[in-house]
Amino acid sequence: MSDLAGVRVLLGVTGGIAAYKAAQVARLLVGAGATVDPVLTAGARRFVGVATFEGLTGRRVRQDVWDDIPAETHVALGRAADVALVYPATAHVLAKLATGLADDLLTTTLLAATCPLVVAPAMHTEMWQHPATRHNVEVLRTRGVHVLGPDDGPLMGGDVGPGRVVAPEEAVAALARLVAPVGDLAGERAGDLAGRTVVVTAGGTREPIDPVRYLGNRSSGRMGVALAGAAARRGATVHLVAAPTHLATPAGVTRHDVTTAAQMRAAVLPLAADADVVVKAAAVADFRPAAVATSKVKKEAGVPAIELVRNPDILAELGAARAPGQPPLLVGFAAETDDVEAHGRAKLERKRADLLVVNDVSSTDAGFEVDTNRVVILGRDGSRTVVPLAGKDAVADRILDEVVARLPARDG
Ligand code: PMT
């Protein structure tokens, strides 16, 4: 892995048990070619040792804003960073970042930094769900901070729930997506989507049953996020309509967060009106509960019978609304488990898409949740392009190659 070659990463480590995983983050970053400046808070140093990070990164661990006043360490570190990652990020540091408090080396440095900031929260579920933390995370998000996770899983003390820090590999992959410079593609693809507007949907919609339960699916958002990032790198103006996913927003992409299919439709339709291309990589629920209970459905009341109603089919609606030969170019996906191409071809026709990307989601190395995919791109013009197993970024570029080949030439 060398996607971070030459990139300078400020790695902030704060005081949670997950700090031990930050050592692995440092190791992966160095392995990917990054130069890593670790900054450990006092809390972090109660959990992990400075020597570990100095050994792994080959660089001094900065600890205190008072250490070397003439060097203005916080300003120097902040200015030098291409990207900053706080891993793990405690509720306390999120609160400080949201309010602009700067009372230690990490928070002063982050206040001085102008580079993209990624935070990977880790805390107990109650702390993550506390309205103060929710508010702080929202503030950070609206300020453009990329919030990774947290995952749902085992926590300290035997608890299980949302609050587990994302895996080190995931954090490093998110950084790599973020810092891939816009327009860095070599050869023919560079700028081939410049001047185009591309709308991409990603993730799996959630259809609420009651305030705590929903109907969902396994989509992680990886395929859609890869497409959004690839389109932006090729010069497009990109809108990512994202159903719940903890993936970071790629550089240069405008993100619109939604939860349900109805919200996705409400976000996509107006964006599609001005788009050259719409790519529907999201897994949209076909059905939703007819009624959403306002309070938690109690199991003591017996097994509930949940009546479902159909959701609008956003892709089909876009296909039906479009006059022949008019934009946007429509790219659908089909997640199939058997007879994949036949089902894909039928969907292509039924939804009046221009391209339909078929993936066999019964494979363990393709489709949902994994970093790789293997697809067949079917065209309305009868074309059939096989894309063998590859990383989702590479698959995204192959799909966009087919898009570019079908876009009408620009005036002038
Ligand atoms: O997110 P990942 O973990 O990376 O996984 C990627 C993926 C498997 C989700 C992705 O590659 C994929 O296949 N996405 C489409 C999944 C899906 O919902 O397929 P479908 O066959 O049910 O729907 C066909 C098409 O119609 C899709 O483009 C879908 O976005 C669209 N649709 C479906 C239902 C609906 N109500 N509205 C829609 O627009």
Coordinates of C-alpha atoms and ligand atoms in Angstrom, one line a residue:
M1 CA 0.0 0.0 0.0
S2 CA 1.5 3.3 -1.0
D3 CA -1.5 5.5 -1.5
L4 CA -0.2 8.0 1.1
A5 CA 3.4 8.3 -0.2
G6 CA 4.8 11.7 0.7
V7 CA 1.7 12.7 2.7
R8 CA 2.2 14.3 6.1
V9 CA -0.3 13.1 8.6
L10 CA -0.9 14.7 12.0
L11 CA -2.0 11.8 14.2
G12 CA -3.8 12.9 17.4
V13 CA -4.3 10.2 20.0
T14 CA -6.7 10.9 22.9
G15 CA -7.4 9.2 26.1
G16 CA -9.6 6.1 25.5
I17 CA -8.8 2.4 25.7
A18 CA -8.9 2.3 21.9
A19 CA -5.7 4.4 22.0
Y20 CA -3.8 1.0 21.7
K21 CA -5.2 0.7 18.2
A22 CA -3.7 4.0 17.2
A23 CA -0.3 2.3 17.2
Q24 CA -1.5 0.1 14.4
V25 CA -2.8 3.2 12.6
A26 CA 0.6 4.7 12.9
R27 CA 2.2 1.5 11.6
L28 CA -0.2 1.3 8.6
L29 CA 0.3 5.0 7.8
V30 CA 4.1 4.6 7.7
G31 CA 3.7 1.5 5.6
A32 CA 1.6 3.5 3.1
G33 CA 4.4 5.9 2.7
A34 CA 3.1 8.7 5.0
T35 CA 5.2 10.9 7.4
V36 CA 3.4 10.8 10.7
D37 CA 3.6 13.4 13.4
P38 CA 2.0 11.8 16.5
V39 CA 0.5 14.1 19.2
L40 CA -0.6 12.2 22.4
T41 CA -2.8 13.9 24.9
A42 CA -2.2 13.4 28.6
G43 CA -5.1 11.0 28.7
A44 CA -3.7 9.0 25.8
R45 CA -0.4 8.7 27.6
R46 CA -2.2 6.9 30.5
F47 CA -3.1 4.2 28.0
V48 CA -0.2 4.0 25.6
G49 CA 3.5 4.8 25.6
V50 CA 5.3 7.6 23.8
A51 CA 8.1 5.2 23.0
T52 CA 5.7 3.0 21.0
F53 CA 4.8 5.9 18.7
E54 CA 8.4 7.1 18.4
G55 CA 9.5 3.6 17.5
L56 CA 6.7 3.1 14.9
T57 CA 7.0 6.5 13.2
G58 CA 10.6 7.3 13.7
R59 CA 9.6 10.8 14.8
R60 CA 9.4 12.6 18.1
V61 CA 6.1 12.5 19.9
R62 CA 5.0 16.0 20.7
Q63 CA 3.3 16.3 24.1
D64 CA 3.1 19.8 25.5
V65 CA 2.4 23.2 24.0
W66 CA 5.0 24.6 26.5
D67 CA 7.9 22.4 25.4
D68 CA 9.6 24.6 22.9
I69 CA 8.0 28.0 22.8
P70 CA 10.3 29.6 20.1
A71 CA 9.5 26.7 17.8
E72 CA 5.7 27.4 18.0
T73 CA 5.2 23.7 17.8
H74 CA 1.4 23.9 17.4
V75 CA 1.5 26.3 14.5
A76 CA 4.4 24.4 12.8
L77 CA 2.7 21.1 13.2
G78 CA -0.7 22.4 12.0
R79 CA 0.8 24.1 9.0
A80 CA 2.9 21.1 7.9
A81 CA 0.0 18.6 8.0
D82 CA -1.7 17.5 4.7
V83 CA -4.4 15.8 6.7
A84 CA -5.1 15.3 10.4
L85 CA -6.6 12.3 12.1
V86 CA -7.8 12.0 15.7
Y87 CA -7.9 8.3 16.5
P88 CA -9.5 7.6 18.9
A89 CA -11.5 10.7 19.5
T90 CA -13.1 10.9 22.9
A91 CA -16.3 12.7 23.7
H92 CA -14.2 15.3 25.5
V93 CA -12.0 16.1 22.5
L94 CA -15.0 16.3 20.2
A95 CA -16.6 18.8 22.6
K96 CA -13.4 20.8 22.6
L97 CA -13.1 20.8 18.8
A98 CA -16.7 21.8 18.4
T99 CA -16.3 24.8 20.7
G100 CA -12.8 25.8 19.6
L101 CA -11.3 25.1 23.0
A102 CA -7.5 24.9 22.8
D103 CA -6.0 23.9 26.1
D104 CA -3.4 21.4 25.1
L105 CA -1.0 20.7 22.2
L106 CA -3.5 18.6 20.2
T107 CA -6.4 21.1 20.3
T108 CA -4.1 24.1 19.7
T109 CA -2.5 22.4 16.8
L110 CA -5.9 21.4 15.3
L111 CA -7.1 25.0 15.7
A112 CA -4.0 26.2 13.8
A113 CA -4.3 23.5 11.1
T114 CA -6.2 24.3 7.8
C115 CA -5.9 20.8 6.4
P116 CA -8.8 18.3 6.2
L117 CA -9.6 16.8 9.7
V118 CA -10.9 13.3 10.2
V119 CA -12.1 12.1 13.7
A120 CA -12.7 8.5 14.7
P121 CA -15.0 8.7 17.8
A122 CA -14.7 6.0 20.5
M123 CA -16.7 6.0 23.7
H124 CA -19.4 4.2 25.5
T125 CA -22.8 4.1 23.8
E126 CA -24.5 6.3 26.3
M127 CA -21.8 9.0 25.8
W128 CA -22.1 8.7 22.0
Q129 CA -25.8 9.0 22.1
H130 CA -25.8 11.9 24.6
P131 CA -27.5 15.0 23.1
A132 CA -24.3 17.0 23.8
T133 CA -22.1 14.6 21.8
R134 CA -24.7 14.4 19.0
H135 CA -24.7 18.2 18.9
N136 CA -20.9 18.5 18.9
V137 CA -20.6 15.9 16.1
E138 CA -23.2 17.8 14.0
V139 CA -21.3 21.0 14.5
L140 CA -18.1 19.4 13.4
R141 CA -19.8 17.8 10.4
T142 CA -21.3 21.1 9.2
R143 CA -17.8 22.5 9.5
G144 CA -16.5 19.9 7.1
V145 CA -14.9 17.6 9.6
H146 CA -15.0 13.9 8.5
V147 CA -16.5 11.7 11.2
L148 CA -15.6 8.1 10.8
G149 CA -17.9 5.6 12.6
P150 CA -18.1 4.7 15.3
D151 CA -18.9 1.0 14.7
D152 CA -21.4 -1.0 16.6
G153 CA -19.6 -3.7 18.6
P154 CA -17.9 -4.8 21.8
L155 CA -16.8 -2.0 24.1
M156 CA -14.7 -1.9 27.3
G157 CA -16.2 -3.6 30.3
G158 CA -18.2 -6.2 28.3
D159 CA -20.7 -3.7 26.9
V160 CA -21.8 -3.9 23.3
G161 CA -23.2 -1.1 21.1
P162 CA -22.4 1.9 19.0
G163 CA -19.2 3.6 20.1
R164 CA -16.4 1.2 19.0
V165 CA -13.7 2.9 17.1
V166 CA -13.4 2.0 13.4
A167 CA -10.7 -0.5 12.5
P168 CA -7.2 1.0 11.8
E169 CA -7.4 -0.2 8.2
E170 CA -10.6 1.7 7.7
A171 CA -9.2 4.9 9.1
V172 CA -6.1 4.7 6.9
A173 CA -8.2 3.9 3.8
A174 CA -10.4 6.9 4.5
L175 CA -7.3 9.2 4.7
A176 CA -6.1 7.8 1.4
R177 CA -9.4 8.6 -0.2
L178 CA -9.3 12.1 1.2
V179 CA -5.9 13.2 0.2
A180 CA -5.8 11.7 -3.3
P181 CA -5.2 15.0 -5.1
V182 CA -8.0 16.2 -7.4
G183 CA -6.8 15.9 -11.0
D184 CA -3.9 13.6 -10.2
L185 CA -5.0 11.0 -12.7
A186 CA -2.4 10.2 -15.3
G187 CA -3.3 9.9 -18.9
E188 CA -6.7 10.0 -20.6
R189 CA -9.0 10.1 -17.5
A190 CA -7.6 13.4 -16.2
G191 CA -10.3 16.0 -16.2
D192 CA -12.6 14.0 -18.5
L193 CA -15.6 14.9 -16.3
A194 CA -14.7 18.5 -15.9
G195 CA -17.7 20.8 -16.3
R196 CA -20.1 17.9 -15.6
T197 CA -22.4 17.5 -12.6
V198 CA -22.6 13.9 -11.2
V199 CA -25.1 12.8 -8.5
V200 CA -24.2 9.6 -6.8
T201 CA -26.3 7.7 -4.2
A202 CA -24.6 5.4 -1.7
G203 CA -25.4 3.2 1.3
G204 CA -28.5 1.4 2.5
T205 CA -31.7 3.2 3.4
R206 CA -33.3 2.6 6.8
E207 CA -37.0 2.4 7.1
P208 CA -38.1 2.9 10.7
I209 CA -40.4 0.5 12.5
D210 CA -40.4 2.4 15.8
P211 CA -37.9 4.9 17.4
V212 CA -35.3 2.2 17.8
R213 CA -35.8 -0.4 15.0
Y214 CA -35.7 -0.2 11.3
L215 CA -35.7 -2.3 8.1
G216 CA -32.2 -2.1 6.6
N217 CA -29.7 -3.8 4.4
R218 CA -26.0 -4.6 4.3
S219 CA -24.8 -1.8 2.1
S220 CA -21.8 0.0 3.6
G221 CA -21.7 2.8 1.1
R222 CA -18.2 1.8 -0.2
M223 CA -19.2 1.4 -3.8
G224 CA -21.1 4.7 -3.9
V225 CA -18.4 6.6 -2.0
A226 CA -15.7 5.2 -4.4
L227 CA -17.8 6.5 -7.4
A228 CA -18.2 9.9 -5.9
G229 CA -14.5 10.2 -5.2
A230 CA -13.5 8.9 -8.6
A231 CA -15.9 11.4 -10.3
A232 CA -14.5 14.3 -8.3
R233 CA -10.9 13.3 -9.1
R234 CA -11.9 13.4 -12.8
G235 CA -13.1 16.9 -12.4
A236 CA -16.9 16.6 -11.9
T237 CA -19.0 18.6 -9.5
V238 CA -20.2 15.8 -7.4
H239 CA -23.2 15.5 -5.1
L240 CA -23.2 12.4 -2.9
V241 CA -26.6 11.5 -1.5
A242 CA -25.6 9.2 1.4
A243 CA -27.8 6.8 3.3
P244 CA -26.3 6.1 6.7
T245 CA -22.6 5.2 6.3
H246 CA -19.6 6.0 8.5
L247 CA -17.3 6.5 5.5
A248 CA -15.7 9.9 5.1
T249 CA -16.7 12.2 2.2
P250 CA -14.1 12.2 -0.5
A251 CA -12.3 15.5 -1.2
G252 CA -14.3 17.9 -3.4
V253 CA -17.6 16.1 -2.9
T254 CA -20.8 17.7 -1.5
R255 CA -22.6 15.3 0.8
H256 CA -26.4 15.2 1.5
D257 CA -27.2 12.8 4.3
V258 CA -30.5 11.0 4.2
T259 CA -32.0 8.0 6.1
T260 CA -35.1 6.7 4.3
A261 CA -35.9 6.0 0.7
A262 CA -38.4 8.9 0.7
Q263 CA -35.7 11.3 2.0
M264 CA -33.3 9.9 -0.7
R265 CA -36.0 10.6 -3.4
A266 CA -36.5 14.1 -2.0
A267 CA -32.8 14.8 -2.2
V268 CA -32.1 13.2 -5.6
L269 CA -34.9 14.5 -7.7
P270 CA -34.0 18.2 -7.5
L271 CA -30.3 17.4 -7.9
A272 CA -31.0 15.2 -10.9
A273 CA -32.8 18.1 -12.7
D274 CA -29.4 19.9 -13.1
A275 CA -27.2 16.8 -13.4
D276 CA -25.4 15.3 -16.4
V277 CA -25.2 11.9 -14.7
V278 CA -27.0 10.1 -11.9
V279 CA -25.4 7.0 -10.5
K280 CA -27.7 5.0 -8.2
A281 CA -25.3 2.8 -6.2
A282 CA -27.4 2.9 -3.1
A283 CA -29.4 -0.1 -1.9
V284 CA -32.8 1.4 -1.5
A285 CA -35.4 -0.4 0.5
D286 CA -38.3 -1.6 -1.8
F287 CA -40.7 -1.6 1.1
R288 CA -41.3 0.4 4.3
P289 CA -43.6 -0.2 7.3
A290 CA -47.0 1.3 6.6
A291 CA -47.0 3.0 10.0
V292 CA -44.1 3.9 12.3
A293 CA -44.8 3.4 16.0
T294 CA -44.2 6.5 18.0
S295 CA -42.9 4.6 21.0
K296 CA -40.9 1.4 21.2
V297 CA -42.9 -1.7 20.3
K298 CA -43.0 -3.8 23.5
K299 CA -42.2 -7.5 23.1
E300 CA -44.7 -8.2 25.9
A301 CA -47.4 -7.3 23.4
G302 CA -46.5 -10.3 21.3
V303 CA -44.9 -10.7 17.9
P304 CA -46.0 -7.6 15.9
A305 CA -47.5 -7.9 12.4
I306 CA -45.7 -5.3 10.4
E307 CA -47.6 -4.2 7.3
L308 CA -45.3 -3.1 4.5
V309 CA -46.0 -0.6 1.7
R310 CA -44.0 -0.1 -1.5
N311 CA -41.4 2.7 -1.6
P312 CA -41.1 4.8 -4.7
D313 CA -38.5 3.5 -7.2
I314 CA -36.3 6.5 -7.6
L315 CA -34.3 5.2 -10.6
A316 CA -37.5 4.2 -12.5
E317 CA -39.0 7.6 -11.7
L318 CA -36.0 9.3 -13.2
G319 CA -36.0 7.0 -16.2
A320 CA -39.7 7.7 -16.8
A321 CA -39.5 11.4 -16.4
R322 CA -36.6 11.8 -18.9
A323 CA -37.4 12.7 -22.5
P324 CA -35.5 10.5 -25.0
G325 CA -31.9 11.6 -25.5
Q326 CA -32.1 14.1 -22.7
P327 CA -29.9 14.3 -19.6
P328 CA -29.2 13.0 -17.1
L329 CA -27.4 9.8 -18.1
L330 CA -28.8 7.2 -15.8
V331 CA -26.6 4.5 -14.2
G332 CA -28.4 1.9 -12.1
F333 CA -27.0 -1.0 -10.1
A334 CA -28.5 -4.5 -9.6
A335 CA -27.6 -6.5 -6.6
E336 CA -28.4 -10.1 -7.6
T337 CA -27.7 -13.6 -6.3
D338 CA -28.7 -15.8 -9.3
D339 CA -29.1 -15.4 -13.0
V340 CA -27.5 -12.0 -12.4
E341 CA -27.1 -10.8 -16.0
A342 CA -30.7 -11.7 -17.1
H343 CA -32.1 -9.9 -14.0
G344 CA -29.8 -7.0 -14.7
R345 CA -30.8 -6.7 -18.3
A346 CA -34.5 -6.8 -17.3
K347 CA -33.9 -4.0 -14.7
L348 CA -32.0 -1.9 -17.3
E349 CA -35.1 -2.0 -19.6
R350 CA -37.7 -1.7 -16.9
K351 CA -36.1 1.3 -15.2
R352 CA -35.0 2.9 -18.5
A353 CA -31.4 3.4 -17.4
D354 CA -28.6 3.9 -19.9
L355 CA -26.2 1.6 -18.0
L356 CA -26.8 -1.1 -15.4
V357 CA -24.0 -2.3 -13.2
V358 CA -24.7 -5.9 -12.1
N359 CA -22.9 -7.4 -9.1
D360 CA -23.3 -10.9 -7.8
V361 CA -23.8 -10.2 -4.1
S362 CA -23.6 -13.9 -3.1
S363 CA -19.8 -13.8 -3.5
T364 CA -17.7 -13.1 -0.4
D365 CA -15.3 -10.8 -2.2
A366 CA -17.8 -8.7 -4.2
G367 CA -20.9 -6.6 -3.5
F368 CA -21.9 -5.6 0.0
E369 CA -19.5 -4.4 2.7
V370 CA -16.2 -5.6 1.1
D371 CA -13.5 -3.3 -0.5
T372 CA -13.6 -5.2 -3.8
N373 CA -16.2 -5.8 -6.5
R374 CA -16.6 -7.8 -9.7
V375 CA -19.2 -6.4 -12.1
V376 CA -20.7 -6.5 -15.5
I377 CA -21.7 -3.2 -17.0
L378 CA -24.7 -3.6 -19.3
G379 CA -25.6 -0.8 -21.8
R380 CA -29.0 0.0 -23.3
D381 CA -27.1 0.0 -26.6
G382 CA -26.5 -3.7 -26.1
S383 CA -22.9 -3.4 -24.8
R384 CA -21.5 -5.7 -22.1
T385 CA -18.3 -4.9 -20.2
V386 CA -16.9 -7.3 -17.8
V387 CA -14.9 -5.8 -14.9
P388 CA -12.9 -8.5 -13.1
L389 CA -12.3 -8.5 -9.3
A390 CA -10.7 -5.2 -8.3
G391 CA -10.8 -2.6 -5.6
K392 CA -14.0 -0.5 -5.6
D393 CA -12.0 2.6 -6.6
A394 CA -10.8 0.9 -9.7
V395 CA -14.2 -0.5 -10.5
A396 CA -15.7 3.0 -10.1
D397 CA -13.2 4.3 -12.7
R398 CA -14.2 1.6 -15.1
I399 CA -17.9 2.5 -14.7
L400 CA -17.1 6.1 -15.2
D401 CA -15.2 5.2 -18.4
E402 CA -18.4 3.8 -19.8
V403 CA -20.3 7.0 -18.6
V404 CA -17.8 9.3 -20.3
A405 CA -18.0 7.4 -23.5
R406 CA -21.8 8.1 -23.6
L407 CA -21.9 11.7 -22.6
P408 CA -22.8 14.1 -25.4
A409 CA -20.1 16.4 -26.5
R410 CA -20.1 19.8 -24.8
D411 CA -21.0 22.9 -26.7
G412 CA -18.0 25.0 -27.8
Ligands
PMT1 O1 -22.4 -0.2 -0.3 P1 -21.5 -1.4 -0.5 O2 -21.3 -2.2 0.8 O3 -20.2 -1.0 -1.1 O4 -22.2 -2.4 -1.5 C1 -22.4 -2.0 -2.8 C2 -23.8 -2.5 -3.4 C3 -23.8 -4.0 -3.4 C4 -24.9 -1.9 -2.5 C5 -23.9 -1.8 -4.8 O5 -22.8 -2.3 -5.6 C6 -25.2 -2.2 -5.4 O6 -25.4 -3.2 -6.0 N1 -26.2 -1.2 -5.3 C7 -27.6 -1.4 -5.7 C8 -28.3 -2.3 -4.7 C9 -29.8 -2.4 -5.0 O7 -30.6 -1.9 -4.3 O8 -30.1 -3.0 -6.1 P2 -31.6 -3.3 -6.6 O9 -31.4 -4.4 -7.6 O10 -32.5 -3.6 -5.5 O11 -32.0 -1.9 -7.3 C10 -31.8 -1.6 -8.6 C11 -31.5 -0.2 -8.8 O12 -32.7 0.6 -8.6 C12 -30.4 0.4 -8.0 O13 -29.7 1.3 -8.7 C13 -31.2 1.1 -6.9 O14 -30.4 2.2 -6.4 C14 -32.4 1.6 -7.6 N2 -33.6 1.6 -6.7 C15 -34.1 0.5 -6.1 C16 -35.2 0.6 -5.3 C17 -35.8 1.9 -5.1 N3 -36.9 2.0 -4.4 N4 -35.3 3.0 -5.7 C18 -34.2 2.9 -6.5 O15 -33.8 3.9 -7.1

